[in-house]
Tab-separated table of C-alpha atoms in Angstrom:
chain	number	residue	atom	x	y	z
F	1	UNK	CA	9.678	-25.212	-16.083
F	2	UNK	CA	13.281	-23.897	-16.111
F	3	UNK	CA	15.250	-23.729	-12.880
F	4	UNK	CA	15.677	-20.371	-11.145
F	5	UNK	CA	18.358	-18.734	-9.038
F	6	UNK	CA	16.706	-16.487	-6.454
F	7	UNK	CA	18.735	-13.459	-5.393
F	8	UNK	CA	17.864	-11.786	-2.109
F	9	UNK	CA	19.723	-8.516	-1.506
F	10	UNK	CA	19.831	-8.249	2.291
F	11	UNK	CA	22.774	-5.940	2.882
F	12	UNK	CA	20.738	-2.813	3.698
F	13	UNK	CA	20.981	-1.470	7.216
F	14	UNK	CA	17.340	-0.379	7.429
F	15	UNK	CA	18.190	3.045	8.865
F	16	UNK	CA	14.598	4.220	9.001
F	17	UNK	CA	13.514	1.024	10.713
F	18	UNK	CA	16.294	1.354	13.281
F	19	UNK	CA	15.530	5.021	13.895
F	20	UNK	CA	11.834	4.368	14.512
F	21	UNK	CA	12.431	1.263	16.614
F	22	UNK	CA	14.873	3.290	18.700
F	23	UNK	CA	12.515	6.247	18.963
F	24	UNK	CA	9.724	4.027	20.218
F	25	UNK	CA	11.845	3.031	23.181
F	26	UNK	CA	12.560	-0.511	22.034
F	27	UNK	CA	15.808	-2.286	22.853
F	28	UNK	CA	18.812	-1.675	20.585
F	29	UNK	CA	17.315	-2.033	17.103
F	30	UNK	CA	18.768	-4.851	15.007
F	31	UNK	CA	19.670	-4.575	11.350
F	32	UNK	CA	16.249	-4.842	9.749
F	33	UNK	CA	16.671	-8.211	8.016
F	34	UNK	CA	17.640	-9.748	11.363
F	35	UNK	CA	14.635	-8.328	13.236
F	36	UNK	CA	12.409	-11.074	14.594
F	37	UNK	CA	9.115	-11.795	12.931
F	38	UNK	CA	6.993	-14.339	14.765
F	39	UNK	CA	10.045	-15.936	16.368
F	40	UNK	CA	12.304	-16.052	13.299
F	41	UNK	CA	14.435	-13.381	11.580
F	42	UNK	CA	12.692	-11.626	8.672
F	43	UNK	CA	15.433	-12.926	6.373
F	44	UNK	CA	14.678	-16.532	7.386
F	45	UNK	CA	10.989	-15.984	6.706
F	46	UNK	CA	11.728	-14.618	3.238
F	47	UNK	CA	14.242	-17.313	2.299
F	48	UNK	CA	11.753	-19.887	3.586
F	49	UNK	CA	9.132	-18.747	1.064
F	50	UNK	CA	11.398	-19.753	-1.853
F	51	UNK	CA	13.242	-22.914	-0.780
F	52	UNK	CA	10.170	-25.195	-0.832
F	53	UNK	CA	9.554	-24.394	-4.506
F	54	UNK	CA	10.755	-27.273	-6.667
F	55	UNK	CA	12.182	-25.224	-9.509
F	56	UNK	CA	14.134	-22.891	-7.237
F	57	UNK	CA	17.646	-24.239	-7.778
F	58	UNK	CA	19.290	-21.997	-5.212
F	59	UNK	CA	18.737	-18.923	-3.063
F	60	UNK	CA	21.647	-16.453	-3.070
F	61	UNK	CA	21.570	-14.006	-0.152
F	62	UNK	CA	23.716	-10.863	-0.263
F	63	UNK	CA	24.474	-10.277	3.423
F	64	UNK	CA	25.559	-7.043	5.106
F	65	UNK	CA	29.324	-6.524	4.608
F	66	UNK	CA	31.322	-8.681	7.028
F	67	UNK	CA	28.213	-10.531	8.227
F	68	UNK	CA	27.836	-13.473	5.831
F	69	UNK	CA	28.190	-16.106	8.562
F	70	UNK	CA	25.641	-14.364	10.733
F	71	UNK	CA	23.225	-14.150	7.794
F	72	UNK	CA	23.608	-17.827	6.992
F	73	UNK	CA	22.960	-18.736	10.614
F	74	UNK	CA	19.940	-16.419	10.768
F	75	UNK	CA	18.404	-18.260	7.818
F	76	UNK	CA	18.329	-21.420	9.927
F	77	UNK	CA	18.378	-23.673	6.866
F	78	UNK	CA	19.409	-27.243	7.615
F	79	UNK	CA	19.509	-30.621	5.912
F	80	UNK	CA	19.311	-30.965	2.150
F	81	UNK	CA	18.189	-27.350	1.732
F	82	UNK	CA	21.489	-26.032	3.126
F	83	UNK	CA	23.240	-26.893	-0.148
F	84	UNK	CA	20.736	-24.677	-2.015
F	85	UNK	CA	21.516	-21.622	0.122
F	86	UNK	CA	24.446	-19.451	-0.982
F	87	UNK	CA	25.473	-16.448	1.110
F	88	UNK	CA	27.785	-13.746	-0.229
F	89	UNK	CA	28.768	-10.380	1.173
F	90	UNK	CA	26.771	-7.549	-0.336
F	91	UNK	CA	28.006	-4.078	-1.145
F	92	UNK	CA	27.281	-0.613	0.201
F	93	UNK	CA	24.345	-0.125	-2.212
F	94	UNK	CA	21.650	-2.497	-3.441
F	95	UNK	CA	22.773	-2.708	-7.107
F	96	UNK	CA	26.255	-3.702	-5.979
F	97	UNK	CA	24.768	-6.420	-3.744
F	98	UNK	CA	22.663	-7.789	-6.580
F	99	UNK	CA	25.675	-7.746	-8.912
F	100	UNK	CA	27.769	-9.766	-6.447
F	101	UNK	CA	24.952	-12.273	-5.939
F	102	UNK	CA	24.524	-12.595	-9.715
F	103	UNK	CA	28.209	-13.339	-10.035
F	104	UNK	CA	28.009	-15.984	-7.311
F	105	UNK	CA	24.918	-17.613	-8.770
F	106	UNK	CA	24.859	-20.873	-10.721
F	107	UNK	CA	25.418	-19.860	-14.363
F	108	UNK	CA	23.418	-22.824	-15.577
F	109	UNK	CA	20.036	-21.674	-14.246
F	110	UNK	CA	17.837	-20.159	-16.924
F	111	UNK	CA	15.877	-17.772	-14.702
F	112	UNK	CA	17.005	-15.217	-12.135
F	113	UNK	CA	14.482	-13.918	-9.609
F	114	UNK	CA	15.355	-10.921	-7.441
F	115	UNK	CA	13.307	-10.455	-4.281
F	116	UNK	CA	13.495	-7.902	-1.461
F	117	UNK	CA	14.638	-9.473	1.803
F	118	UNK	CA	11.946	-7.501	3.608
F	119	UNK	CA	8.913	-8.834	1.725
F	120	UNK	CA	8.469	-11.955	3.853
F	121	UNK	CA	4.826	-12.621	2.966
F	122	UNK	CA	5.224	-13.483	-0.713
F	123	UNK	CA	2.947	-16.382	-1.715
F	124	UNK	CA	4.446	-19.453	-3.348
F	125	UNK	CA	1.811	-19.564	-6.086
F	126	UNK	CA	2.619	-15.972	-7.007
F	127	UNK	CA	6.336	-16.741	-7.242
F	128	UNK	CA	5.560	-19.566	-9.656
F	129	UNK	CA	3.276	-17.344	-11.725
F	130	UNK	CA	6.094	-14.807	-12.025
F	131	UNK	CA	8.460	-17.576	-13.139
F	132	UNK	CA	6.028	-18.653	-15.864
F	133	UNK	CA	5.563	-15.075	-17.065
F	134	UNK	CA	9.343	-14.562	-17.253
F	135	UNK	CA	9.718	-17.730	-19.285
F	136	UNK	CA	7.124	-16.449	-21.728
F	137	UNK	CA	8.124	-12.774	-21.970
F	138	UNK	CA	11.705	-12.603	-20.691
F	139	UNK	CA	10.963	-10.320	-17.723
F	140	UNK	CA	8.149	-10.305	-15.138
F	141	UNK	CA	7.449	-7.936	-12.267
F	142	UNK	CA	4.959	-8.648	-9.487
F	143	UNK	CA	2.909	-5.557	-8.684
F	144	UNK	CA	-0.490	-4.032	-8.096
F	145	UNK	CA	-2.623	-1.578	-10.061
F	146	UNK	CA	-2.562	1.802	-8.348
F	147	UNK	CA	-5.921	2.233	-6.648
F	148	UNK	CA	-4.861	5.311	-4.745
F	149	UNK	CA	-4.995	8.876	-5.859
F	150	UNK	CA	-1.415	10.066	-6.354
F	151	UNK	CA	-0.358	13.627	-5.613
F	152	UNK	CA	2.770	15.371	-6.840
F	153	UNK	CA	4.202	17.528	-4.055
F	154	UNK	CA	6.276	20.717	-4.030
F	155	UNK	CA	8.261	22.129	-1.155
F	156	UNK	CA	7.799	19.193	1.193
F	157	UNK	CA	4.065	18.711	1.681
F	158	UNK	CA	2.172	21.080	-0.637
F	159	UNK	CA	0.159	19.410	-3.414
F	160	UNK	CA	1.160	20.574	-6.901
F	161	UNK	CA	-0.866	18.131	-8.989
F	162	UNK	CA	-3.051	15.025	-8.899
F	163	UNK	CA	-1.316	12.545	-11.198
F	164	UNK	CA	-3.565	10.675	-13.659
F	165	UNK	CA	-3.488	7.097	-12.411
F	166	UNK	CA	-5.073	5.003	-15.120
F	167	UNK	CA	-2.403	2.556	-16.298
F	168	UNK	CA	-0.164	3.002	-13.244
F	169	UNK	CA	1.002	-0.052	-11.269
F	170	UNK	CA	3.074	-0.298	-8.106
F	171	UNK	CA	6.053	-2.598	-8.579
F	172	UNK	CA	6.850	-5.152	-5.881
F	173	UNK	CA	9.155	-8.146	-6.073
F	174	UNK	CA	9.959	-10.830	-7.115
F	175	UNK	CA	11.165	-9.483	-10.416
F	176	UNK	CA	12.083	-12.416	-12.604
F	177	UNK	CA	14.235	-12.435	-15.728
F	178	UNK	CA	15.746	-14.838	-18.195
F	179	UNK	CA	19.361	-15.011	-17.103
F	180	UNK	CA	20.908	-13.536	-20.262
F	181	UNK	CA	18.632	-10.501	-20.035
F	182	UNK	CA	19.408	-9.556	-16.432
F	183	UNK	CA	23.140	-10.155	-17.020
F	184	UNK	CA	23.049	-7.804	-19.986
F	185	UNK	CA	21.122	-5.227	-17.917
F	186	UNK	CA	23.523	-5.378	-14.971
F	187	UNK	CA	26.529	-5.087	-17.285
F	188	UNK	CA	25.232	-1.636	-18.159
F	189	UNK	CA	24.145	-0.558	-14.689
F	190	UNK	CA	26.976	1.954	-14.136
F	191	UNK	CA	25.550	4.139	-16.880
F	192	UNK	CA	22.210	4.264	-15.117
F	193	UNK	CA	22.967	4.446	-11.392
F	194	UNK	CA	21.270	7.307	-9.587
F	195	UNK	CA	17.870	7.141	-11.123
F	196	UNK	CA	17.230	3.409	-10.975
F	197	UNK	CA	14.749	2.262	-8.307
F	198	UNK	CA	14.224	-1.350	-9.327
F	199	UNK	CA	15.918	-4.054	-11.341
F	200	UNK	CA	13.294	-4.121	-14.054
F	201	UNK	CA	14.136	-0.534	-14.891
F	202	UNK	CA	17.579	-1.662	-16.065
F	203	UNK	CA	15.884	-4.154	-18.358
F	204	UNK	CA	13.431	-1.528	-19.604
F	205	UNK	CA	16.409	0.690	-20.431
F	206	UNK	CA	17.656	-2.042	-22.760
F	207	UNK	CA	14.339	-1.987	-24.591
F	208	UNK	CA	13.384	-5.519	-23.506
F	209	UNK	CA	9.709	-6.111	-22.791
F	210	UNK	CA	8.724	-6.333	-19.113
F	211	UNK	CA	5.320	-7.705	-18.071
F	212	UNK	CA	3.433	-7.157	-14.807
F	213	UNK	CA	2.003	-10.005	-12.710
F	214	UNK	CA	-0.789	-9.093	-10.301
F	215	UNK	CA	0.373	-9.505	-6.688
F	216	UNK	CA	-1.084	-9.267	-3.177
F	217	UNK	CA	-1.460	-6.256	-0.902
F	218	UNK	CA	0.165	-8.401	1.790
F	219	UNK	CA	3.394	-8.577	-0.224
F	220	UNK	CA	4.447	-5.207	1.174
F	221	UNK	CA	7.935	-4.122	2.154
F	222	UNK	CA	8.695	-4.024	5.874
F	223	UNK	CA	10.004	-0.492	6.361
F	224	UNK	CA	8.973	0.430	9.901
F	225	UNK	CA	8.396	-1.406	13.198
F	226	UNK	CA	4.679	-0.845	12.569
F	227	UNK	CA	4.971	-2.805	9.299
F	228	UNK	CA	6.572	-5.618	11.269
F	229	UNK	CA	3.594	-5.745	13.632
F	230	UNK	CA	1.322	-5.892	10.604
F	231	UNK	CA	3.298	-8.913	9.316
F	232	UNK	CA	3.095	-10.592	12.692
F	233	UNK	CA	-0.657	-10.118	12.791
F	234	UNK	CA	-0.977	-11.639	9.322
F	235	UNK	CA	1.179	-14.626	10.139
F	236	UNK	CA	-0.800	-15.162	13.340
F	237	UNK	CA	-3.982	-15.098	11.236
F	238	UNK	CA	-2.613	-17.842	9.001
F	239	UNK	CA	-1.417	-15.863	5.964
F	240	UNK	CA	-0.741	-16.830	3.184
F	241	UNK	CA	-3.668	-19.236	3.566
F	242	UNK	CA	-2.078	-21.789	1.223
F	243	UNK	CA	-0.891	-25.255	1.941
B	1	UNK	CA	-9.975	23.855	17.803
B	2	UNK	CA	-12.963	24.413	15.478
B	3	UNK	CA	-15.733	21.852	15.303
B	4	UNK	CA	-15.857	19.469	12.328
B	5	UNK	CA	-18.601	17.733	10.389
B	6	UNK	CA	-17.353	14.328	9.225
B	7	UNK	CA	-18.834	13.048	5.975
B	8	UNK	CA	-18.665	9.325	5.257
B	9	UNK	CA	-19.783	8.381	1.733
B	10	UNK	CA	-21.013	4.790	2.137
B	11	UNK	CA	-23.366	4.374	-0.810
B	12	UNK	CA	-21.018	2.309	-2.979
B	13	UNK	CA	-21.975	-1.268	-3.672
B	14	UNK	CA	-18.431	-2.628	-3.576
B	15	UNK	CA	-18.857	-4.614	-6.788
B	16	UNK	CA	-15.299	-5.961	-6.785
B	17	UNK	CA	-15.599	-6.997	-3.140
B	18	UNK	CA	-18.892	-8.789	-3.831
B	19	UNK	CA	-17.512	-10.505	-6.927
B	20	UNK	CA	-14.452	-11.839	-5.094
B	21	UNK	CA	-16.391	-12.836	-1.979
B	22	UNK	CA	-18.850	-14.660	-4.231
B	23	UNK	CA	-16.091	-16.282	-6.277
B	24	UNK	CA	-14.426	-17.615	-3.135
B	25	UNK	CA	-17.574	-19.572	-2.323
B	26	UNK	CA	-18.721	-17.410	0.585
B	27	UNK	CA	-22.379	-16.874	1.386
B	28	UNK	CA	-24.236	-14.161	-0.529
B	29	UNK	CA	-21.827	-11.232	-0.336
B	30	UNK	CA	-23.159	-8.209	1.551
B	31	UNK	CA	-22.796	-4.631	0.393
B	32	UNK	CA	-19.188	-3.934	1.356
B	33	UNK	CA	-19.833	-1.350	4.092
B	34	UNK	CA	-22.127	-3.837	5.838
B	35	UNK	CA	-19.598	-6.700	5.726
B	36	UNK	CA	-18.623	-7.793	9.215
B	37	UNK	CA	-15.223	-6.870	10.575
B	38	UNK	CA	-14.432	-8.443	13.938
B	39	UNK	CA	-18.123	-8.784	14.820
B	40	UNK	CA	-19.293	-5.330	13.691
B	41	UNK	CA	-20.098	-3.899	10.238
B	42	UNK	CA	-17.175	-2.060	8.600
B	43	UNK	CA	-19.297	1.093	8.584
B	44	UNK	CA	-19.773	0.906	12.360
B	45	UNK	CA	-16.024	0.490	12.832
B	46	UNK	CA	-15.317	3.552	10.712
B	47	UNK	CA	-17.973	5.747	12.326
B	48	UNK	CA	-16.687	4.599	15.702
B	49	UNK	CA	-13.228	6.015	14.961
B	50	UNK	CA	-14.649	9.546	14.704
B	51	UNK	CA	-17.419	9.818	17.303
B	52	UNK	CA	-15.082	9.681	20.347
B	53	UNK	CA	-13.218	12.778	19.125
B	54	UNK	CA	-14.336	15.826	21.087
B	55	UNK	CA	-14.298	18.302	18.236
B	56	UNK	CA	-16.244	16.067	15.872
B	57	UNK	CA	-19.624	17.781	15.976
B	58	UNK	CA	-21.398	15.212	13.845
B	59	UNK	CA	-20.854	12.287	11.519
B	60	UNK	CA	-22.939	12.361	8.343
B	61	UNK	CA	-23.207	8.997	6.587
B	62	UNK	CA	-24.401	8.824	2.971
B	63	UNK	CA	-26.119	5.416	2.862
B	64	UNK	CA	-26.876	3.265	-0.182
B	65	UNK	CA	-30.057	4.548	-1.883
B	66	UNK	CA	-33.144	3.329	-0.010
B	67	UNK	CA	-31.098	1.920	2.872
B	68	UNK	CA	-30.700	4.831	5.290
B	69	UNK	CA	-32.475	3.050	8.164
B	70	UNK	CA	-30.399	-0.074	7.681
B	71	UNK	CA	-27.209	2.006	7.666
B	72	UNK	CA	-28.190	3.807	10.858
B	73	UNK	CA	-28.911	0.513	12.545
B	74	UNK	CA	-25.637	-0.991	11.287
B	75	UNK	CA	-23.741	1.857	12.951
B	76	UNK	CA	-25.080	0.687	16.315
B	77	UNK	CA	-24.700	4.144	17.859
B	78	UNK	CA	-26.712	4.631	21.054
B	79	UNK	CA	-27.066	7.115	23.879
B	80	UNK	CA	-25.787	10.681	23.596
B	81	UNK	CA	-23.793	9.872	20.450
B	82	UNK	CA	-26.956	9.022	18.504
B	83	UNK	CA	-27.760	12.732	18.185
B	84	UNK	CA	-24.364	13.276	16.501
B	85	UNK	CA	-25.015	10.681	13.795
B	86	UNK	CA	-26.874	11.883	10.690
B	87	UNK	CA	-27.756	9.414	7.933
B	88	UNK	CA	-28.852	10.547	4.476
B	89	UNK	CA	-29.404	8.615	1.274
B	90	UNK	CA	-26.435	8.795	-1.071
B	91	UNK	CA	-26.512	8.966	-4.837
B	92	UNK	CA	-25.424	6.649	-7.609
B	93	UNK	CA	-21.870	8.054	-7.629
B	94	UNK	CA	-19.566	9.130	-4.826
B	95	UNK	CA	-19.496	12.891	-5.600
B	96	UNK	CA	-23.298	12.962	-5.496
B	97	UNK	CA	-23.266	11.191	-2.122
B	98	UNK	CA	-20.764	13.675	-0.717
B	99	UNK	CA	-22.793	16.584	-2.067
B	100	UNK	CA	-25.955	15.315	-0.366
B	101	UNK	CA	-24.118	14.796	2.911
B	102	UNK	CA	-22.625	18.286	2.669
B	103	UNK	CA	-26.113	19.695	2.202
B	104	UNK	CA	-27.391	17.783	5.246
B	105	UNK	CA	-24.472	18.817	7.427
B	106	UNK	CA	-24.561	21.458	10.149
B	107	UNK	CA	-23.728	24.738	8.392
B	108	UNK	CA	-22.194	26.138	11.562
B	109	UNK	CA	-19.227	23.764	11.697
B	110	UNK	CA	-16.012	25.329	10.442
B	111	UNK	CA	-14.347	22.160	9.193
B	112	UNK	CA	-15.577	19.385	6.915
B	113	UNK	CA	-13.727	16.054	6.907
B	114	UNK	CA	-14.493	13.475	4.233
B	115	UNK	CA	-13.480	9.888	4.971
B	116	UNK	CA	-13.919	6.639	3.029
B	117	UNK	CA	-16.347	4.282	4.758
B	118	UNK	CA	-13.963	1.417	4.038
B	119	UNK	CA	-10.898	2.778	5.840
B	120	UNK	CA	-11.876	1.477	9.284
B	121	UNK	CA	-8.415	1.581	10.842
B	122	UNK	CA	-7.849	5.335	10.874
B	123	UNK	CA	-6.119	6.474	14.088
B	124	UNK	CA	-7.710	9.165	16.232
B	125	UNK	CA	-4.460	11.100	16.628
B	126	UNK	CA	-4.082	11.233	12.865
B	127	UNK	CA	-7.623	12.572	12.424
B	128	UNK	CA	-6.814	15.362	14.869
B	129	UNK	CA	-3.563	16.179	13.107
B	130	UNK	CA	-5.459	16.480	9.825
B	131	UNK	CA	-7.950	18.822	11.514
B	132	UNK	CA	-5.120	21.055	12.755
B	133	UNK	CA	-3.481	21.140	9.326
B	134	UNK	CA	-6.783	22.097	7.681
B	135	UNK	CA	-7.251	24.928	10.176
B	136	UNK	CA	-3.810	26.240	9.306
B	137	UNK	CA	-3.780	25.765	5.507
B	138	UNK	CA	-7.433	25.391	4.508
B	139	UNK	CA	-7.140	21.851	3.139
B	140	UNK	CA	-5.340	18.732	4.437
B	141	UNK	CA	-5.024	15.267	2.932
B	142	UNK	CA	-3.756	12.248	4.846
B	143	UNK	CA	-1.377	10.204	2.703
B	144	UNK	CA	1.942	8.429	2.416
B	145	UNK	CA	5.083	9.144	0.413
B	146	UNK	CA	5.322	6.685	-2.467
B	147	UNK	CA	8.001	4.166	-1.522
B	148	UNK	CA	7.187	1.856	-4.389
B	149	UNK	CA	8.490	1.945	-7.885
B	150	UNK	CA	5.636	2.941	-10.171
B	151	UNK	CA	5.293	1.588	-13.694
B	152	UNK	CA	3.189	3.023	-16.484
B	153	UNK	CA	1.548	0.199	-18.438
B	154	UNK	CA	0.423	-0.146	-22.050
B	155	UNK	CA	-1.929	-2.731	-23.456
B	156	UNK	CA	-2.900	-4.312	-20.153
B	157	UNK	CA	0.292	-5.511	-18.486
B	158	UNK	CA	3.301	-4.400	-20.544
B	159	UNK	CA	5.574	-1.846	-18.862
B	160	UNK	CA	5.994	1.342	-20.886
B	161	UNK	CA	7.874	3.462	-18.344
B	162	UNK	CA	9.108	3.652	-14.773
B	163	UNK	CA	7.601	6.861	-13.404
B	164	UNK	CA	9.970	9.113	-11.416
B	165	UNK	CA	8.664	8.875	-7.866
B	166	UNK	CA	10.451	11.587	-5.936
B	167	UNK	CA	7.761	13.963	-4.663
B	168	UNK	CA	4.891	11.526	-5.204
B	169	UNK	CA	2.476	10.746	-2.343
B	170	UNK	CA	-0.459	8.339	-2.163
B	171	UNK	CA	-3.605	10.105	-0.990
B	172	UNK	CA	-5.780	8.437	1.641
B	173	UNK	CA	-8.554	9.944	3.724
B	174	UNK	CA	-9.619	11.806	5.804
B	175	UNK	CA	-9.388	14.848	3.598
B	176	UNK	CA	-10.247	17.887	5.683
B	177	UNK	CA	-11.267	21.336	4.493
B	178	UNK	CA	-12.438	24.635	5.854
B	179	UNK	CA	-16.157	24.550	5.134
B	180	UNK	CA	-16.265	27.506	2.729
B	181	UNK	CA	-13.525	25.953	0.594
B	182	UNK	CA	-15.141	22.536	0.124
B	183	UNK	CA	-18.544	24.152	-0.525
B	184	UNK	CA	-16.994	26.308	-3.236
B	185	UNK	CA	-15.255	23.245	-4.703
B	186	UNK	CA	-18.406	21.126	-4.746
B	187	UNK	CA	-20.406	23.945	-6.315
B	188	UNK	CA	-18.124	23.560	-9.338
B	189	UNK	CA	-17.939	19.781	-9.403
B	190	UNK	CA	-20.136	19.285	-12.488
B	191	UNK	CA	-17.461	20.938	-14.612
B	192	UNK	CA	-14.909	18.414	-13.419
B	193	UNK	CA	-16.710	15.081	-13.136
B	194	UNK	CA	-15.012	12.257	-15.006
B	195	UNK	CA	-11.438	12.906	-14.130
B	196	UNK	CA	-11.779	13.541	-10.396
B	197	UNK	CA	-10.570	10.728	-8.106
B	198	UNK	CA	-10.624	12.480	-4.736
B	199	UNK	CA	-12.194	15.485	-3.066
B	200	UNK	CA	-8.964	17.400	-2.722
B	201	UNK	CA	-8.647	17.463	-6.483
B	202	UNK	CA	-11.725	19.693	-6.649
B	203	UNK	CA	-10.038	22.067	-4.228
B	204	UNK	CA	-6.769	21.958	-6.183
B	205	UNK	CA	-8.751	22.893	-9.290
B	206	UNK	CA	-9.833	26.089	-7.523
B	207	UNK	CA	-6.183	26.970	-6.922
B	208	UNK	CA	-6.461	26.610	-3.134
B	209	UNK	CA	-3.432	25.190	-1.342
B	210	UNK	CA	-3.716	21.562	-0.181
B	211	UNK	CA	-1.228	20.121	2.305
B	212	UNK	CA	-0.361	16.452	2.943
B	213	UNK	CA	-0.359	14.883	6.424
B	214	UNK	CA	1.678	11.717	6.833
B	215	UNK	CA	-0.586	8.733	7.549
B	216	UNK	CA	-0.272	5.032	8.385
B	217	UNK	CA	0.101	2.027	6.083
B	218	UNK	CA	-2.752	0.463	8.081
B	219	UNK	CA	-5.154	3.173	6.902
B	220	UNK	CA	-5.754	1.257	3.679
B	221	UNK	CA	-9.021	0.926	1.807
B	222	UNK	CA	-10.849	-2.392	2.147
B	223	UNK	CA	-11.373	-3.440	-1.454
B	224	UNK	CA	-11.295	-7.246	-1.380
B	225	UNK	CA	-12.204	-9.989	1.103
B	226	UNK	CA	-8.438	-10.455	1.577
B	227	UNK	CA	-8.178	-6.814	2.746
B	228	UNK	CA	-10.926	-7.551	5.256
B	229	UNK	CA	-8.932	-10.463	6.685
B	230	UNK	CA	-5.937	-8.144	6.969
B	231	UNK	CA	-8.084	-5.676	8.969
B	232	UNK	CA	-9.329	-8.442	11.217
B	233	UNK	CA	-5.777	-9.580	11.905
B	234	UNK	CA	-4.782	-6.022	12.794
B	235	UNK	CA	-7.729	-5.486	15.111
B	236	UNK	CA	-7.022	-8.826	16.781
B	237	UNK	CA	-3.429	-7.662	17.306
B	238	UNK	CA	-4.666	-4.515	19.067
B	239	UNK	CA	-4.356	-1.914	16.302
B	240	UNK	CA	-4.326	1.114	16.494
B	241	UNK	CA	-2.341	0.659	19.684
B	242	UNK	CA	-3.692	3.894	21.170
B	243	UNK	CA	-5.828	4.386	24.241
């Protein structure tokens, strides 16, 4: 199996998270990736899902601007693993953070995986399945078939249409690419900014095939303090139930 | 506030749930609504979210065919509440079950709420907000703005398109309607069967306004044994954190 660089954009401020944590009367809300999850920062939890995987060559974290040292410390990675953790300063927007991390990554790795800092419950076996799929097809996206009814809304909350859902999937991360493909996609990103919501979309725009890998419901994005409590409950229950 | 009849279609066999529970080596998998969740059947948990609400006049459960007595017993409702629990036999498909429950419901209630049997973590305050919205607009659907990227797939797993997601919401339940509106919608359901995925869609087809109410991530549908473990973890953590 080829070696992967794992990019974790973690420069976002988590404004919604902070607003809701503040509104609920909590202490001064931290930047979301530094919020504690079962005694460790979310970022440390997420980084810690990747480092034990043998064919992860390095994890490159894009930290909030001016806070690279703090991010490295928050990760709490010591010993031999410390050499596999690279921390760079991210930019004001996610694509800029990913671009800087790409630039800082080891150019000799064949795969690049990009994973949201705030999906701390990703399973190791799923990461490896995404790696294998990217090797085979060039680009792999972890996600879930849509099993909800989806409504299109007008004017805030009024339903305009029920969207046909057969063949719709929700994209999660990791999104894994052969290095030359994601480099080519990011080289063109300025032409596409504004409507892009995930990295795979840049690759789709190039016309490269992208293949879905079925993920877990528990691989959700921590957006609110309530989501964080959900994560804590899952960790307390022993998720991800793998050795 | 007007009084509501709450309809809980619970006749589904949960084939996917049974298959995965069986595959994981568990004992003979029960019908999903009878699976235990923190010591009580899922169905009892769900019914128990509605009965404490003052303006719930009755809860009408559509049980699996031939299993009405078993369903009533599973609900474990005693004392004064027992008179507010109605159990009917459901049909082979969900719309038929809802139609039978509608027919059995108290014609004098002004609101009808329809709620999936396998969303046991619905919050009481959210139910009441949906009631108020239905009083005001005629039809209310609890849901969540889509904060995922959505992919349209071809041929199984290949991405064909990233779907623009602004203005998309995921529909959950309860879906709450003024009685005359849902009766009118169900009277026409035979013309629409096959493409309908939720009750609100029948109302949309009539041209009636339907309004979204923002719900919780924890109000998910239990589809797999893994979802059930997630529910158990949340209950153990004290969800829904309301008195």
